[in-house]
Short mmCIF file of C-alpha atoms in Angstrom, two decimals:
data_model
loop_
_atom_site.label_atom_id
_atom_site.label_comp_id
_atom_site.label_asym_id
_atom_site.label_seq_id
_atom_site.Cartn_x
_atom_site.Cartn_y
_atom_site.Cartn_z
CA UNK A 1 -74.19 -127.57 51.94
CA UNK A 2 -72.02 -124.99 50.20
CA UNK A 3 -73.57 -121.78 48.60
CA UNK A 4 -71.51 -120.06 46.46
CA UNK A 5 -68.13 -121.06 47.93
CA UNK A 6 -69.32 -120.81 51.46
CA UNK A 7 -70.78 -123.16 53.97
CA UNK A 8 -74.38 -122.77 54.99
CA UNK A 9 -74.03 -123.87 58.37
CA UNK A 10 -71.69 -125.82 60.76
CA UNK A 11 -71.94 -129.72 60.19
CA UNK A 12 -73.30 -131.06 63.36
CA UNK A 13 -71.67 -134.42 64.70
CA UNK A 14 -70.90 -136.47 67.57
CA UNK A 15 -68.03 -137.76 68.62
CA UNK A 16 -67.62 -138.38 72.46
CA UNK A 17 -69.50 -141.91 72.25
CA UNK A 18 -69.48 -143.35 75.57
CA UNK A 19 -67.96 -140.61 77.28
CA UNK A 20 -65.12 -143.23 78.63
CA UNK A 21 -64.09 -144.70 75.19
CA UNK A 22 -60.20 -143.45 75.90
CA UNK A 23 -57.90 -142.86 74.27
CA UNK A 24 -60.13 -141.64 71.04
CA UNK A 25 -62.54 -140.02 72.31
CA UNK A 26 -63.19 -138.58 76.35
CA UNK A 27 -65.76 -136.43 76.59
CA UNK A 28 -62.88 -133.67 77.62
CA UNK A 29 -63.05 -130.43 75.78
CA UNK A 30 -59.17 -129.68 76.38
CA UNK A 31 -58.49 -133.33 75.59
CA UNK A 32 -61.08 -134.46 72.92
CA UNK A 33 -58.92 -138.02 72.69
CA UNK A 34 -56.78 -139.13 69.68
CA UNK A 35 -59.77 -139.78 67.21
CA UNK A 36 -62.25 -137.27 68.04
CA UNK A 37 -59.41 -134.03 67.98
CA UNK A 38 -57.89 -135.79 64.52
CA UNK A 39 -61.13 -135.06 63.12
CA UNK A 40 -61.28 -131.20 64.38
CA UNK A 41 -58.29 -130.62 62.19
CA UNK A 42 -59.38 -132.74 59.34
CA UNK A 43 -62.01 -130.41 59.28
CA UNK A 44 -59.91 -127.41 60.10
CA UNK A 45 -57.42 -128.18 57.60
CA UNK A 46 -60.90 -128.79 54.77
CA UNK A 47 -62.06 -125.84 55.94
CA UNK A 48 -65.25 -127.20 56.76
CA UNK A 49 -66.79 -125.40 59.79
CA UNK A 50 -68.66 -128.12 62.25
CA UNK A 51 -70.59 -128.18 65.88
CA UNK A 52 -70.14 -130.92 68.36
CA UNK A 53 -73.85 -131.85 69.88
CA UNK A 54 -73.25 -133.53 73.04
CA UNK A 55 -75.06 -136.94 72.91
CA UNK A 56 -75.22 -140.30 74.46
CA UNK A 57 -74.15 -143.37 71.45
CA UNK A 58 -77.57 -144.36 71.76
CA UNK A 59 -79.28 -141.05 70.49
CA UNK A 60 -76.14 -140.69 68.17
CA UNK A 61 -77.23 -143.35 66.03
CA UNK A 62 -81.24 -142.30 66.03
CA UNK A 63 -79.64 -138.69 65.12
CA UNK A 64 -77.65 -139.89 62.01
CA UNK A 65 -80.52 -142.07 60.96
CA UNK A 66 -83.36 -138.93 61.58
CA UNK A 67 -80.67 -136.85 59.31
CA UNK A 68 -80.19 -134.60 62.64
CA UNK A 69 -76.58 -135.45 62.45
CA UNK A 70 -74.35 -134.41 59.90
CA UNK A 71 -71.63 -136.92 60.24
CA UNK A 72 -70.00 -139.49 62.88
CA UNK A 73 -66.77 -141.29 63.41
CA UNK A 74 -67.64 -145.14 63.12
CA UNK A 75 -65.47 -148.21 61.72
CA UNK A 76 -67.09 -150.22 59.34
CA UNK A 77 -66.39 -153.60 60.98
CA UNK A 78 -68.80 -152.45 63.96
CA UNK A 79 -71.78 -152.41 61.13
CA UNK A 80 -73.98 -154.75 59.73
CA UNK A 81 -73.76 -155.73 55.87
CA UNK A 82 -76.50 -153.72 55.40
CA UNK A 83 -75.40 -150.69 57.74
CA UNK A 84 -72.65 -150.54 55.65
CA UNK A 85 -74.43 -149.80 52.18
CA UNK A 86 -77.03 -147.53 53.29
CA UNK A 87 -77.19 -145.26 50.48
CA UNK A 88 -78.15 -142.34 52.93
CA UNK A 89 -74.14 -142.36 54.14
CA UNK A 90 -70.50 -142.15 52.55
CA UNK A 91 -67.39 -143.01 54.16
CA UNK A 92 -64.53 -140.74 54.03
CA UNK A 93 -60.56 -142.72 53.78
CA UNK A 94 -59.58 -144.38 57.42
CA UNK A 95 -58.18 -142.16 60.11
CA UNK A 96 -56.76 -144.56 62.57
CA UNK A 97 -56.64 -148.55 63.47
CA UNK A 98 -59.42 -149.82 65.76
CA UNK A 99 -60.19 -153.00 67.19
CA UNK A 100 -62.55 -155.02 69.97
CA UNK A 101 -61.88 -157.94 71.63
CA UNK A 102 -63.91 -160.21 73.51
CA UNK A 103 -63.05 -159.15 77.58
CA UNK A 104 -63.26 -161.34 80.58
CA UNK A 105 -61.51 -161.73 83.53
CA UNK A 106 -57.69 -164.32 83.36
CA UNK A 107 -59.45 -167.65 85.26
CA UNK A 108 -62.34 -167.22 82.44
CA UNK A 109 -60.03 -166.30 79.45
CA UNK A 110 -59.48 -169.64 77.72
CA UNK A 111 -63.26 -170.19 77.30
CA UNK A 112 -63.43 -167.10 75.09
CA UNK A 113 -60.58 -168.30 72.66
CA UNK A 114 -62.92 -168.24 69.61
CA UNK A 115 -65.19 -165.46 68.81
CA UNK A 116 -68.04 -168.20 68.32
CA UNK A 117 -68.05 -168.62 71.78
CA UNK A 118 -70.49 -165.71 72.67
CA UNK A 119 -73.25 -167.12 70.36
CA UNK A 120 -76.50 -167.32 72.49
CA UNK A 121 -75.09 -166.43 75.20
CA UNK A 122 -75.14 -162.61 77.24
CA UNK A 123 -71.93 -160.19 76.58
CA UNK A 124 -71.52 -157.06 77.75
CA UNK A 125 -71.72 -154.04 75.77
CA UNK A 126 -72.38 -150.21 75.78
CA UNK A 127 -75.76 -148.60 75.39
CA UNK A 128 -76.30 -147.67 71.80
CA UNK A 129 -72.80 -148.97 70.50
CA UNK A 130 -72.73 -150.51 66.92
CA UNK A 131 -72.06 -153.82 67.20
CA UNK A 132 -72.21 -156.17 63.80
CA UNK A 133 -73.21 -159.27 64.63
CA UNK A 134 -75.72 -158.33 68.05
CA UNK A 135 -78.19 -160.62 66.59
CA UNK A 136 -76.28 -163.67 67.71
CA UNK A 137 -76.05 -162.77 71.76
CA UNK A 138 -77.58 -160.89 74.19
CA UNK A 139 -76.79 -157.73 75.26
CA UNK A 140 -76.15 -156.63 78.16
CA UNK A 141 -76.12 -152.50 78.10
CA UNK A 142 -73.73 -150.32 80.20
CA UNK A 143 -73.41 -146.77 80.17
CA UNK A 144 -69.51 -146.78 79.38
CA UNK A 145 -66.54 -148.83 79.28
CA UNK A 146 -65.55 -148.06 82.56
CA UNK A 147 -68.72 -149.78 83.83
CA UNK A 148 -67.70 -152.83 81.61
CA UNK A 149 -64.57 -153.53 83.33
CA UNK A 150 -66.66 -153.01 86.79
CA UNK A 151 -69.02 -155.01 85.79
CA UNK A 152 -66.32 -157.96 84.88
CA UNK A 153 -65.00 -157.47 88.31
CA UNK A 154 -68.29 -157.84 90.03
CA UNK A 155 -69.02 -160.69 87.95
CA UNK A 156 -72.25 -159.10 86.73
CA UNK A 157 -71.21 -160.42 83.33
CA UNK A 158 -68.52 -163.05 82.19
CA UNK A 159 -67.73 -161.32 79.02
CA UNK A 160 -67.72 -158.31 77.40
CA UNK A 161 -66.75 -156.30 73.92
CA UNK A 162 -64.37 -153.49 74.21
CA UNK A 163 -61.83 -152.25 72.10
CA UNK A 164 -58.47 -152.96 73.17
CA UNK A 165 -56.96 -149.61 74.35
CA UNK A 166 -60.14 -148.76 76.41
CA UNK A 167 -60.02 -152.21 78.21
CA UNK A 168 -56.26 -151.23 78.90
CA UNK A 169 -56.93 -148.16 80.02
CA UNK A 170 -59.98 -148.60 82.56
CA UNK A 171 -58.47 -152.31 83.49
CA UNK A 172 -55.39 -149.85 84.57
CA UNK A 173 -57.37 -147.29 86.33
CA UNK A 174 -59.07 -149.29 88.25
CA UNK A 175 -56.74 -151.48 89.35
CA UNK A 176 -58.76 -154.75 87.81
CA UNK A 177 -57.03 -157.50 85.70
CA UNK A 178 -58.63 -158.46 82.49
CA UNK A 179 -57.57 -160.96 79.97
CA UNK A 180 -58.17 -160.76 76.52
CA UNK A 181 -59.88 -163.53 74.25
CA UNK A 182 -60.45 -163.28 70.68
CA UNK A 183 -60.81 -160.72 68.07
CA UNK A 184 -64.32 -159.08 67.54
CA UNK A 185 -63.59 -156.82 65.11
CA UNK A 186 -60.66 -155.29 63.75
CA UNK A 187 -60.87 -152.88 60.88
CA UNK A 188 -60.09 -148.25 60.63
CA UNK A 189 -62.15 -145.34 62.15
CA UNK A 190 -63.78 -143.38 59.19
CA UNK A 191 -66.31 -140.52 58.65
CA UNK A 192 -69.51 -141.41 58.57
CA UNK A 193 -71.01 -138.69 56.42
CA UNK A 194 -74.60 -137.69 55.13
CA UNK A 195 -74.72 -138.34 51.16
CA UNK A 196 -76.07 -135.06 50.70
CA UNK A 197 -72.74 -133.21 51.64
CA UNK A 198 -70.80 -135.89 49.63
CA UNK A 199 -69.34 -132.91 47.40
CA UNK A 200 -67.26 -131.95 50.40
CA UNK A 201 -65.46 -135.79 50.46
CA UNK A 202 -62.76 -134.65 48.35
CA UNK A 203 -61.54 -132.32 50.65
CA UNK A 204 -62.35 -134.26 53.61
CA UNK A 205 -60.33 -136.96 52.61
CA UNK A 206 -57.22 -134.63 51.10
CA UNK A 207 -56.83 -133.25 54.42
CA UNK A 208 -57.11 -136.59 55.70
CA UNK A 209 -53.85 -137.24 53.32
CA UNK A 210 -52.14 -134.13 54.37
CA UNK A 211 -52.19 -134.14 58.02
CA UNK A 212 -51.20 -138.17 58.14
CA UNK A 213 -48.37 -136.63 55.92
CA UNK A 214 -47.67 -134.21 58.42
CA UNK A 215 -47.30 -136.92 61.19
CA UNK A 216 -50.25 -135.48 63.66
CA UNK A 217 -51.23 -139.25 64.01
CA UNK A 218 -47.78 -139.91 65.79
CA UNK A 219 -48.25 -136.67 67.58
CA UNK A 220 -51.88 -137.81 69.25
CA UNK A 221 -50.63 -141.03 69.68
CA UNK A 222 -48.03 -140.09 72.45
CA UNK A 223 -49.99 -137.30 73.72
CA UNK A 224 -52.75 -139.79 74.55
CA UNK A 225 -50.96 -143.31 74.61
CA UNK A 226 -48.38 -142.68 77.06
CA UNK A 227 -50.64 -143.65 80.35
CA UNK A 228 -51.82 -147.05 78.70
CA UNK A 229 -48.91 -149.87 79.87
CA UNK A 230 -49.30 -151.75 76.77
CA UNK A 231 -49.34 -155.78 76.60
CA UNK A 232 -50.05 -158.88 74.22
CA UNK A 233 -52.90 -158.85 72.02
CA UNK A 234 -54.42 -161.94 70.67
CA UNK A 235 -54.83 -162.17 67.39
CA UNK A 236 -57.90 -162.83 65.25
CA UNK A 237 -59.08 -166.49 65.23
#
């Protein structure tokens, strides 16, 4: 809320999800990850003054909902229909590409060729993640995506949904090959803001304009891409 020209108070948010959802968001204060520090200078740039609250995805989402949150960086493909047109939330212009595929491990990988083939059956996902169509499996929470890709290896689970870059990166860490079935979503990060600070969209999404102008995309795309050895992606079925 402005009052006369000035901000009230800092807009809280969260950002860090999982805590291991690299490269776009860590956990790290120095390194924030690609999504999470584009939206520090959105704001910086708007000169809209905000406070990170440190929270795991699963309180996130309770936060937003009991209007303790101000805003939250969320793609619209991870929501239901109905998440989508809450009337208590606006979504500011996309910040960068995002997508989740359906992970397993290479001798499992041509029984996940559709994305119909997790219906009624268990799939791997993180505690308190959006995920549009849960209704249709059963879930089977971690606390991060690095515990996904574990979990694969240990064959606690036969499939999971992570984006694409995090399964690169923690398959990479770890040492554990993955394979990659079909498309679960695919669709842009956005902010997820509160309606009632909808007056401040306009500048949100001008600085949004501005700083993709400026390149800083590029920029925190080879500051945090260059330790992910990239590879084929499916495409969507």
């Amino acid at each position: 809320m402005l009052v006369l020209g000035v901000q009230a108070s800092p807009l809280k948010y969260n950002a860090t999800a999982s805590g291991s959802y690299y490269p776009y968001s860590t956990g790290v204060k120095e390194n924030p990850g690609i999504s999470h520090e584009f939206v520090i200078k959105v704001m910086a740039e708007a000169g809209i003054e905000i406070a990170h609250v440190s929270l795991p995805a699963k309180r996130t989402q309770q936060f937003m909902l009991n209007q303790q949150l101000d805003f939250e960086i969320v793609s619209p493909t991870w929501l239901t229909e109905e998440e989508r047109n809450l009337q208590q939330f606006v979504f500011s212009d996309a910040l960068l590409p995002v997508q989740e595929l359906l992970v397993t491990l290479p001798d499992k990988v041509s029984k996940y060729a559709s994305s119909n083939s997790i219906v009624g059956g268990t799939v791997g996902t993180v505690r308190g993640y959006y995920y549009h169509n849960d209704h249709e499996f059963i879930r089977a929470d971690f606390a991060t995506e690095r515990e996904l890709v574990l979990a694969l290896s240990k064959k606690r689970i036969e499939v999971a949904i992570i984006g694409d870059l995090p399964a690169l990166y923690w398959s990479q860490q770890l040492d554990i090959d993955i394979a990659f079935g079909a498309m679960h979503s695919k669709g842009q990060l956005h902010i997820r803001l509160r309606s009632k600070h909808k007056e401040l969209l306009p500048k949100i999404n001008d600085a949004i304009a501005t700083l993709k102008s400026q390149g800083i995309v590029e920029q925190l795309e080879d500051k945090y891409l260059s330790p992910i050895i990239f590879k084929s992606m499916p495409h969507s079925d």
